[in-house]
PDB file of C-alpha atoms and ligand atoms in Angstrom:
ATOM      1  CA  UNK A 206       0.000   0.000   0.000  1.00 94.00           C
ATOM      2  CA  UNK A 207       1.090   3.628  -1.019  1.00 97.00           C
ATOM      3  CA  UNK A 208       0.158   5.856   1.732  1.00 98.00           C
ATOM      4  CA  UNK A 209      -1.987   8.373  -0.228  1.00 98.00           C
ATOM      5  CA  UNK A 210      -1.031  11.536   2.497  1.00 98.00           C
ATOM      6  CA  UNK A 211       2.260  11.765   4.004  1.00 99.00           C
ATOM      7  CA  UNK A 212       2.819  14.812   6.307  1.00 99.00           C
ATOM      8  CA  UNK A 213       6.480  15.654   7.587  1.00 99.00           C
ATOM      9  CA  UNK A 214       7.521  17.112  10.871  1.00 99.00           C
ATOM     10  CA  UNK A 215      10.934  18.851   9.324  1.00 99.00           C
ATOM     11  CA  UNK A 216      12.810  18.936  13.111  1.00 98.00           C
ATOM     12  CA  UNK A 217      16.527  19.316  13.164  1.00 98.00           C
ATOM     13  CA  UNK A 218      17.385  21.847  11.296  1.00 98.00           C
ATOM     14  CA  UNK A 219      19.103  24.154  14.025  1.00 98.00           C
ATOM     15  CA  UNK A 220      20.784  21.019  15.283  1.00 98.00           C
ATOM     16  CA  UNK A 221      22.647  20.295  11.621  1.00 98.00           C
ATOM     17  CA  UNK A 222      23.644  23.927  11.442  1.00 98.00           C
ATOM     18  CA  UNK A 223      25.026  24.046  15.078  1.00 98.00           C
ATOM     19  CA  UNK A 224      27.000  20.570  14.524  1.00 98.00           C
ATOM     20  CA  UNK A 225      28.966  22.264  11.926  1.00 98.00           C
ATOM     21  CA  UNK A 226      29.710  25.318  13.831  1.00 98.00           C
ATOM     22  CA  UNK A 227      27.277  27.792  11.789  1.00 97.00           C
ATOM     23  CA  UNK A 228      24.366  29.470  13.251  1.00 96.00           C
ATOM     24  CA  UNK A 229      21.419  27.630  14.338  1.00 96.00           C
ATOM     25  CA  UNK A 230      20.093  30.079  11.292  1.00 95.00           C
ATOM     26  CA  UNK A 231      21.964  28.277   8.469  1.00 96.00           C
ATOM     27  CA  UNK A 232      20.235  25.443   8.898  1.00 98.00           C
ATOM     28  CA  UNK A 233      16.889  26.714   7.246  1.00 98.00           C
ATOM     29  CA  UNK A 234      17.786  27.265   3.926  1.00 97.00           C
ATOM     30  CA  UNK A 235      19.793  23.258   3.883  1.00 98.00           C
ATOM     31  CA  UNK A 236      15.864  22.252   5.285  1.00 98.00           C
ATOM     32  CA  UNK A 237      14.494  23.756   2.296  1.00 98.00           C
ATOM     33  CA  UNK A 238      16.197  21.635   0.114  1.00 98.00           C
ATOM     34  CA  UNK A 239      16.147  18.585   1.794  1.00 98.00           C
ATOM     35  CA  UNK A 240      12.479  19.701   1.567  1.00 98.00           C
ATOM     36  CA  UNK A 241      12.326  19.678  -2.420  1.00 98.00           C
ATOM     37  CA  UNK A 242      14.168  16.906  -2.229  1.00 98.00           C
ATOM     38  CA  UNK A 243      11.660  14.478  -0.083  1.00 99.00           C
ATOM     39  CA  UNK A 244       8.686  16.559  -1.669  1.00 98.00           C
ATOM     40  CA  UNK A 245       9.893  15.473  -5.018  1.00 98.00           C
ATOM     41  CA  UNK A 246      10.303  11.745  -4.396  1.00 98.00           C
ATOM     42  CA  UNK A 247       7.163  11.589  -2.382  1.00 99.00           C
ATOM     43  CA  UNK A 248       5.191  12.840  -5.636  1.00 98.00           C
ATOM     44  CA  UNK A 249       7.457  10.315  -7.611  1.00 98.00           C
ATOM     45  CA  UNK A 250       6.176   7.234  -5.360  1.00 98.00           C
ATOM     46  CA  UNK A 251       2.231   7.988  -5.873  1.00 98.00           C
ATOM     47  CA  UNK A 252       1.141  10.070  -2.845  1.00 98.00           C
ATOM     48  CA  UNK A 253      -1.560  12.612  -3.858  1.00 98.00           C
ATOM     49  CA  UNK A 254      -0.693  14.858  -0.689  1.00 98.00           C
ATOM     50  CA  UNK A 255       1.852  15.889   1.214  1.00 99.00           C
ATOM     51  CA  UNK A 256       1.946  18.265   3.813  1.00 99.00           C
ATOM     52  CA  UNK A 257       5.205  19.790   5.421  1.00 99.00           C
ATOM     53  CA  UNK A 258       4.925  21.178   9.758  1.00 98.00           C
ATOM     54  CA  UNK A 259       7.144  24.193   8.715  1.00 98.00           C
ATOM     55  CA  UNK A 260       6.642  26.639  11.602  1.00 98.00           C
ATOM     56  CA  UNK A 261       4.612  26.172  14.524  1.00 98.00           C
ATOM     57  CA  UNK A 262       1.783  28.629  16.544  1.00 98.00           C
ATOM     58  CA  UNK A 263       5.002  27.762  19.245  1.00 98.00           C
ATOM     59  CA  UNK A 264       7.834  29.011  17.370  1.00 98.00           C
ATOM     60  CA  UNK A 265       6.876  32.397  17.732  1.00 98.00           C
ATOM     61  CA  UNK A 266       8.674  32.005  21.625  1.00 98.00           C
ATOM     62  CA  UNK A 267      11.781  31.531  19.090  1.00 98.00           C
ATOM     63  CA  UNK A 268      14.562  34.149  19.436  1.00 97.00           C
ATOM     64  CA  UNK A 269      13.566  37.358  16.553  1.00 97.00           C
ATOM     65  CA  UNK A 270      16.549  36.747  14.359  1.00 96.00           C
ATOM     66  CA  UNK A 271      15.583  32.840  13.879  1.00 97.00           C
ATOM     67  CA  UNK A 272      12.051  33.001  13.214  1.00 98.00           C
ATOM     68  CA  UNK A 273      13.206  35.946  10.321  1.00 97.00           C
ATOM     69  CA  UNK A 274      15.203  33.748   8.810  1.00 97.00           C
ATOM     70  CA  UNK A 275      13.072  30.543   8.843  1.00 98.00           C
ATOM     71  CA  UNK A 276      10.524  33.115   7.818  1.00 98.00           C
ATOM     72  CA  UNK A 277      13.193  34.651   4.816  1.00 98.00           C
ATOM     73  CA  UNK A 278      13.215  31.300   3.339  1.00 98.00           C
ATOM     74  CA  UNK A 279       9.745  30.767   3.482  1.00 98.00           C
ATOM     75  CA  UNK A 280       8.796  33.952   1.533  1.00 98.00           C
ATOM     76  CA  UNK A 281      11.793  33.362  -1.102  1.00 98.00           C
ATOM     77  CA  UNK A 282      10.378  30.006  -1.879  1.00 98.00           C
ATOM     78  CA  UNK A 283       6.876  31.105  -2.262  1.00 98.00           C
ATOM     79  CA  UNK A 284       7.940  33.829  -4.689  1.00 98.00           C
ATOM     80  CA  UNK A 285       9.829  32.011  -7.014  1.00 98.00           C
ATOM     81  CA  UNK A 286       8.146  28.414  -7.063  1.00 98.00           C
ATOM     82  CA  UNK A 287       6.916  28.060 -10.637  1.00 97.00           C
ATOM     83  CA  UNK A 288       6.525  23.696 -10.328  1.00 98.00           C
ATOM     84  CA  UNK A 289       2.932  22.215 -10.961  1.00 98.00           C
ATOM     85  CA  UNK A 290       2.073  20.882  -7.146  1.00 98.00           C
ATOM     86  CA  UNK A 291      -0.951  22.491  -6.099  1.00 98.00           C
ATOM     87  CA  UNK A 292      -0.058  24.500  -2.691  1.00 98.00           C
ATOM     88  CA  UNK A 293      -2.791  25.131   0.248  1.00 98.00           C
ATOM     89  CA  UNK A 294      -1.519  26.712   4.099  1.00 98.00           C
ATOM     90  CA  UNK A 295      -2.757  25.750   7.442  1.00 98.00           C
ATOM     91  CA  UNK A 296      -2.337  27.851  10.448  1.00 98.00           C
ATOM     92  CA  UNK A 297      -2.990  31.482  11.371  1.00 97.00           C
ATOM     93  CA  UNK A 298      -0.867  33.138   8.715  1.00 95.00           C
ATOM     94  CA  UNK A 299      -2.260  36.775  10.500  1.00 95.00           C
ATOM     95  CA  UNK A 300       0.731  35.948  13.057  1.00 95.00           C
ATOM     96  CA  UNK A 301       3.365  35.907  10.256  1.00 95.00           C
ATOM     97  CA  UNK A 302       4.848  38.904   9.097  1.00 97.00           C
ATOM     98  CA  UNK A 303       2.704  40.590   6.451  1.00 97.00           C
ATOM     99  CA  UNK A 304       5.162  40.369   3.418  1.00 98.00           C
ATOM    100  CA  UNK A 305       5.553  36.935   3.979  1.00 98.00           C
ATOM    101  CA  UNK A 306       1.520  36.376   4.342  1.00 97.00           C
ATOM    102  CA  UNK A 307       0.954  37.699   1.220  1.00 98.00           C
ATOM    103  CA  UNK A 308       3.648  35.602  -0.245  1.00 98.00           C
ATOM    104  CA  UNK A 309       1.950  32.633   0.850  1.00 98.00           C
ATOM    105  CA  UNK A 310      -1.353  33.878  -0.160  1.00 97.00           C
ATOM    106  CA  UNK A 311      -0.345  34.743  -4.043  1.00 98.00           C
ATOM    107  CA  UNK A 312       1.503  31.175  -3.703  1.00 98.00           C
ATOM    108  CA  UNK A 313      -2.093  29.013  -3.017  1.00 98.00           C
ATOM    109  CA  UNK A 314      -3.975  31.556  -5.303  1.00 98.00           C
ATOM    110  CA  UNK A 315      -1.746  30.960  -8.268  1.00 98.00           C
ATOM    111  CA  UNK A 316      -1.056  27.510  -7.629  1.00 98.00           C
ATOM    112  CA  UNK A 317      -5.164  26.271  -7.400  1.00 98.00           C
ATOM    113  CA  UNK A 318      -5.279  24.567 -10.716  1.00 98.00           C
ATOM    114  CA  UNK A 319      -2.325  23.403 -10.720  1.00 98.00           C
ATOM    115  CA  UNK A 320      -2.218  19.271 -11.254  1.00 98.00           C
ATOM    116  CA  UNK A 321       0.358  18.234  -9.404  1.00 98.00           C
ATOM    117  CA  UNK A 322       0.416  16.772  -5.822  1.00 98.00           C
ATOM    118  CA  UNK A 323      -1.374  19.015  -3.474  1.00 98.00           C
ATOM    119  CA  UNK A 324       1.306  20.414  -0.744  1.00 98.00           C
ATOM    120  CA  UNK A 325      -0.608  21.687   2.394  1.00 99.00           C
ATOM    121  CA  UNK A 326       2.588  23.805   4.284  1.00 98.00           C
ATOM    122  CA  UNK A 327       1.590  24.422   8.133  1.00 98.00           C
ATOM    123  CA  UNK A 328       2.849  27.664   9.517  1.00 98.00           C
ATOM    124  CA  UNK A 329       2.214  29.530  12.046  1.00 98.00           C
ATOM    125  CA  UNK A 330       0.325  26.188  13.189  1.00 98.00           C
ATOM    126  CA  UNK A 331      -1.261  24.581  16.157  1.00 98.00           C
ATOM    127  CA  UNK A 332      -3.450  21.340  16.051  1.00 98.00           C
ATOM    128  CA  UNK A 333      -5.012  22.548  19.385  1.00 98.00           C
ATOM    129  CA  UNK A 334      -5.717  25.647  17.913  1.00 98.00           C
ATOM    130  CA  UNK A 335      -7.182  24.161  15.169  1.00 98.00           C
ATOM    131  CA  UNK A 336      -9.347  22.036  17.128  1.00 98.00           C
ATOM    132  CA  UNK A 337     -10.627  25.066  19.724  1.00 98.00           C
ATOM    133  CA  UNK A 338     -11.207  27.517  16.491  1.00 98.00           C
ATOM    134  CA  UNK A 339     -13.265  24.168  14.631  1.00 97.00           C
ATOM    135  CA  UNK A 340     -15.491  23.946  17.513  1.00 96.00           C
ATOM    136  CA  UNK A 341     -16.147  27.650  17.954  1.00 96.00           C
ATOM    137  CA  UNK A 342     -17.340  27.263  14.218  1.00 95.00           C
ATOM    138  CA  UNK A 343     -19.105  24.555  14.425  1.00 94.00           C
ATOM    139  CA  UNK A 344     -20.958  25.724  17.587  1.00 93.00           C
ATOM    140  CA  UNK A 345     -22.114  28.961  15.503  1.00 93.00           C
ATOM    141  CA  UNK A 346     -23.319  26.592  12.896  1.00 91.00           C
ATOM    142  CA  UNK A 347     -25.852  24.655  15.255  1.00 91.00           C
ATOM    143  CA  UNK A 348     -25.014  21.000  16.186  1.00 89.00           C
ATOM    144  CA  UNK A 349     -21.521  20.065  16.636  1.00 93.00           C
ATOM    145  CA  UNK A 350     -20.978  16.143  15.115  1.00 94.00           C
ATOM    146  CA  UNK A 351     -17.895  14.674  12.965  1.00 95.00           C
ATOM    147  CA  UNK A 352     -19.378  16.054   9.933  1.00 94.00           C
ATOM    148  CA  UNK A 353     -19.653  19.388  10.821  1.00 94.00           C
ATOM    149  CA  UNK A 354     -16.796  19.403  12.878  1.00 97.00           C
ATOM    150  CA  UNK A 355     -14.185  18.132  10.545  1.00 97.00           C
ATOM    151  CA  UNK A 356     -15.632  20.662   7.867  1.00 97.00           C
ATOM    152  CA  UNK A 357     -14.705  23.369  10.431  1.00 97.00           C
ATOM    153  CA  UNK A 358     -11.091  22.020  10.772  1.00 98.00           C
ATOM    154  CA  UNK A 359      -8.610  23.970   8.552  1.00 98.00           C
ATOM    155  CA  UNK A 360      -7.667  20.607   7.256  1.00 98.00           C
ATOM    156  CA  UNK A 361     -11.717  20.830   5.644  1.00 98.00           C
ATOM    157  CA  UNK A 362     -11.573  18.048   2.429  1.00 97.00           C
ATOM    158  CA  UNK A 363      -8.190  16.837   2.891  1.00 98.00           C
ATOM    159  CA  UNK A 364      -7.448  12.808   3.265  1.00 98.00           C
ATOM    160  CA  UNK A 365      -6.001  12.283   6.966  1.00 98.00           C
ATOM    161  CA  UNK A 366      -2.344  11.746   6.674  1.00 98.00           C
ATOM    162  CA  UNK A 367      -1.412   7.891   6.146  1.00 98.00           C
ATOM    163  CA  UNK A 368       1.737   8.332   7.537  1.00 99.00           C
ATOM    164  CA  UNK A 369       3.470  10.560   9.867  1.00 99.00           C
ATOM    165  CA  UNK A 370       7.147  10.782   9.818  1.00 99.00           C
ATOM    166  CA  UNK A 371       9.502  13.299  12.122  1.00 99.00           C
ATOM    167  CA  UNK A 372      12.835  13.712  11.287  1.00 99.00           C
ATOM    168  CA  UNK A 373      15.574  14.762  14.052  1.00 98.00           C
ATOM    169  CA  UNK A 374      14.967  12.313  16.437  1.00 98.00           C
ATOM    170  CA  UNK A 375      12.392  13.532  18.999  1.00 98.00           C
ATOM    171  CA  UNK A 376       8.947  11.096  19.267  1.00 98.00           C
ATOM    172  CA  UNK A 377       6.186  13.543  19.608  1.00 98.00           C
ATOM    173  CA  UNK A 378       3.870  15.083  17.667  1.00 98.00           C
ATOM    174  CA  UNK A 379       4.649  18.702  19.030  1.00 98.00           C
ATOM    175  CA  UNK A 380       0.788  19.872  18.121  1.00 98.00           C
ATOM    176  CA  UNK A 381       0.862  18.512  14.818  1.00 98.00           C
ATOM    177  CA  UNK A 382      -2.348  17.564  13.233  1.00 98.00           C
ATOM    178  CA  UNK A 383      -3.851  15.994  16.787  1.00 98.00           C
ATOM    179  CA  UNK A 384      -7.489  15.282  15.544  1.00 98.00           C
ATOM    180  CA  UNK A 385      -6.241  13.731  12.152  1.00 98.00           C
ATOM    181  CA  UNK A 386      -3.381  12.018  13.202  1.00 98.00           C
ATOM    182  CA  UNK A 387      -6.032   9.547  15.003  1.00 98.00           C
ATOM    183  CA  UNK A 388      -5.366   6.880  13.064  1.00 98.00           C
ATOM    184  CA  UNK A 389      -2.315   7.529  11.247  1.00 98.00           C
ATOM    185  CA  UNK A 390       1.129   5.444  11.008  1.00 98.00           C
ATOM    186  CA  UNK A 391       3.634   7.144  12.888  1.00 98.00           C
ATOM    187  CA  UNK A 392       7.250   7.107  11.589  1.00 98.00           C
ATOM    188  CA  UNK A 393      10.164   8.745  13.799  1.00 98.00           C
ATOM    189  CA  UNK A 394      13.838   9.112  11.761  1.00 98.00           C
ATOM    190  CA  UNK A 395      16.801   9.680  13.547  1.00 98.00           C
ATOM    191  CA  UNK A 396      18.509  11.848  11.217  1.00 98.00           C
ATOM    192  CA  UNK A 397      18.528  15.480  11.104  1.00 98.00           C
ATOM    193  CA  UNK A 398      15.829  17.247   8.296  1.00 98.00           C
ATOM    194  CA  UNK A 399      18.745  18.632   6.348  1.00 98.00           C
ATOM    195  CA  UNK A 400      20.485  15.190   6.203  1.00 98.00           C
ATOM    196  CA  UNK A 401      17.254  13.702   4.690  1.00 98.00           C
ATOM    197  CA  UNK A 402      17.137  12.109   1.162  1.00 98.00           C
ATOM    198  CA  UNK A 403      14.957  10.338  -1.353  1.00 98.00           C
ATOM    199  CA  UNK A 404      16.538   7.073   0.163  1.00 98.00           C
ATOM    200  CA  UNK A 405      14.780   8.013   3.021  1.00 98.00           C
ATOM    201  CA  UNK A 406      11.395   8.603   1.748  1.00 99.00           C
ATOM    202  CA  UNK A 407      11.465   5.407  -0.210  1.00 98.00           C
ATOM    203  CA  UNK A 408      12.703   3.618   2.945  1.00 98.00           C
ATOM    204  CA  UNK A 409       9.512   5.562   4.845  1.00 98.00           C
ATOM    205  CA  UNK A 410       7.147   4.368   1.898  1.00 98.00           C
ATOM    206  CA  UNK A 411       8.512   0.425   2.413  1.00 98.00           C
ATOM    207  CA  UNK A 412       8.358   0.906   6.073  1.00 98.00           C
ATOM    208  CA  UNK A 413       4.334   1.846   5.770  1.00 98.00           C
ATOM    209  CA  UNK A 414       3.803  -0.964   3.147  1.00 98.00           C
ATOM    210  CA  UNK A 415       5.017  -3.529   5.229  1.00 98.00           C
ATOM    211  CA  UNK A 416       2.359  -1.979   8.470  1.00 98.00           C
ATOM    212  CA  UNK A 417      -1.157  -3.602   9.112  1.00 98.00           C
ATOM    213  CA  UNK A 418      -3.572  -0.900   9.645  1.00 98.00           C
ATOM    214  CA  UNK A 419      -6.478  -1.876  11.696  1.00 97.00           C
ATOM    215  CA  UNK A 420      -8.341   1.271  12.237  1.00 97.00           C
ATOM    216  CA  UNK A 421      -9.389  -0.411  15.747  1.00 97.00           C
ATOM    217  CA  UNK A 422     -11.926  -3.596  13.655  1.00 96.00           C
TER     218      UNK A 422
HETATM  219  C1  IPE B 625      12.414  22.599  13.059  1.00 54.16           C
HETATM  220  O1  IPE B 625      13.809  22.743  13.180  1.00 54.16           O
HETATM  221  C2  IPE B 625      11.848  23.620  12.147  1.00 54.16           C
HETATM  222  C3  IPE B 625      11.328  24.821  12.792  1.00 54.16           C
HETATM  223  C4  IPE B 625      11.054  24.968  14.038  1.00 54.16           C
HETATM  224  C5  IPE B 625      11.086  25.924  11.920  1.00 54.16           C
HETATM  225  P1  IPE B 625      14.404  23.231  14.529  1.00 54.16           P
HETATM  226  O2  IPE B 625      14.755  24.681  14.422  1.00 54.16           O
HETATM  227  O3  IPE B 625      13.495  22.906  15.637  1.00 54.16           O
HETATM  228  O4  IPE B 625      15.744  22.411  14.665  1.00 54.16           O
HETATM  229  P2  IPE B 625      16.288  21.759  16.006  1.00 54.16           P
HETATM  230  O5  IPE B 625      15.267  20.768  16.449  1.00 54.16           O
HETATM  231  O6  IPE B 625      16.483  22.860  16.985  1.00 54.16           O
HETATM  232  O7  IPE B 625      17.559  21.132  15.588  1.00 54.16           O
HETATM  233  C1  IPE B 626       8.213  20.909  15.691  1.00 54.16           C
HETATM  234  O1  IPE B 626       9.549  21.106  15.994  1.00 54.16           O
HETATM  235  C2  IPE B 626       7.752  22.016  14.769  1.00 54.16           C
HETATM  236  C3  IPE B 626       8.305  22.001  13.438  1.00 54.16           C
HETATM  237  C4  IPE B 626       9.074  21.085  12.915  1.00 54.16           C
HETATM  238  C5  IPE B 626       7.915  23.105  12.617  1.00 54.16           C
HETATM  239  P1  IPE B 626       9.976  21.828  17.349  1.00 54.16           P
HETATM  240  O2  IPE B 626      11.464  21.830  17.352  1.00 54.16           O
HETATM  241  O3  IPE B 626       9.316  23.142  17.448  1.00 54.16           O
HETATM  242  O4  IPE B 626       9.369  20.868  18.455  1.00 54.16           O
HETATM  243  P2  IPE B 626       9.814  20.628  19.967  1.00 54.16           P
HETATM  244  O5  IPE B 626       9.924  22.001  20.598  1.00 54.16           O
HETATM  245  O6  IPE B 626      11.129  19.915  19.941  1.00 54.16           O
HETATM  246  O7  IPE B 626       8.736  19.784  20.541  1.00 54.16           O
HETATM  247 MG1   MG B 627      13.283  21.238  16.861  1.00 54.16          MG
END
């Protein structure tokens, strides 16, 4: 079995910097490509989504001159990516700075029809957020049940992720997707994002093929 949504929790990037003696700030821009690089290979091997934990509703306790430059290489890849995957964000992009925002906003609206995989990016993002916002929605709506909750999620009309994987080490979720990831196979790699390669997503794909997914029957 192909696992049809894979979402990534890219951890380790500070780390990879820091072990070669550069700031914990070089390490963003290596993610990013290790991040076109797994993206790539993970369209290759069949998924039809993919979504990326780039910046949490948490990092915002990060030190000013890290989240700019995590935040730098967000809004330089979102003005210049010209590929066919089909780009939606989660999170409260009203916390990020404004330039970057907009970047991000011009990115989904130009990439709608595109026909490639769909690439959901989480910034700014907190799955108990998520979760509190849905059922203030839902609760204006009238009667709060699955249905009308999970159409209140930001994560409205996409497949729950098959498979979970975290790079750098750490086994939690760290507020990542905690309603969808119900049900979905977790994968923990102990290598650093930057470090990752396609070897690793096709070792990630064999490791959920070889899983039996019960679903609790
Ligand atoms: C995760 O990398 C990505 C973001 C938080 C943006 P880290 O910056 O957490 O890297 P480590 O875990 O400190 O190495
Ligand atoms: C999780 O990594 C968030 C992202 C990868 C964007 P963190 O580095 O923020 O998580 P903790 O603090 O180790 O749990
Ligand atoms: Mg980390």
């Amino acid at each position: 079995m192909i696992p049809r949504h894979v979402a990534y929790i890219m951890d380790g990037n500070g780390r990879w910097a820091e072990r070669r003696g550069l700031p914990r700030t070089a390490g963003y821009a290596e993610g990013l490509k290790a991040m076109l690089t797994v993206l790539r290979r993970t369209e290759e091997l069949g998924a039809d989504t993919a979504t990326v934990y780039a910046f949490s509703a948490e990092n915002f306790a990060r030190p000013a001159e890290e989240t700019a430059a995590i935040f730098s290489v967000v809004k330089e890849w979102c003005s210049s990516y010209d590929g066919d995957m089909k780009v939606r964000f989660i999170g409260d992009l009203s916390r990020i700075p404004a330039d970057v925002g907009n970047e991000a906003e011009n990115l989904a609206a130009r990439t709608a029809a595109n026909g490639g995989m769909q690439l959901v990016i989480a910034l700014g993002y907190s799955g108990r957020e998520d979760i509190v916002n849905a059922a203030r929605t839902a609760a204006k709506q009238g009667e709060i049940d699955r249905e009308s909750f999970e159409k209140a999620l930001s994560t409205r009309g996409l497949p729950a992720p098959d498979l979970i994987v975290r790079s750098g080490g750490e086994k939690r979720l760290s507020g990542f997707m905690l309603y969808e990831a119900a049900y979905s196979e977790l994968l923990f790699v102990d290598k650093l994002w930057p470090d990752m390669t396609a070897e690793d997503v096709d070792a990630a794909f064999g490791d959920f093929a070889a899983r039996t997914r019960k679903f609790g029957a």
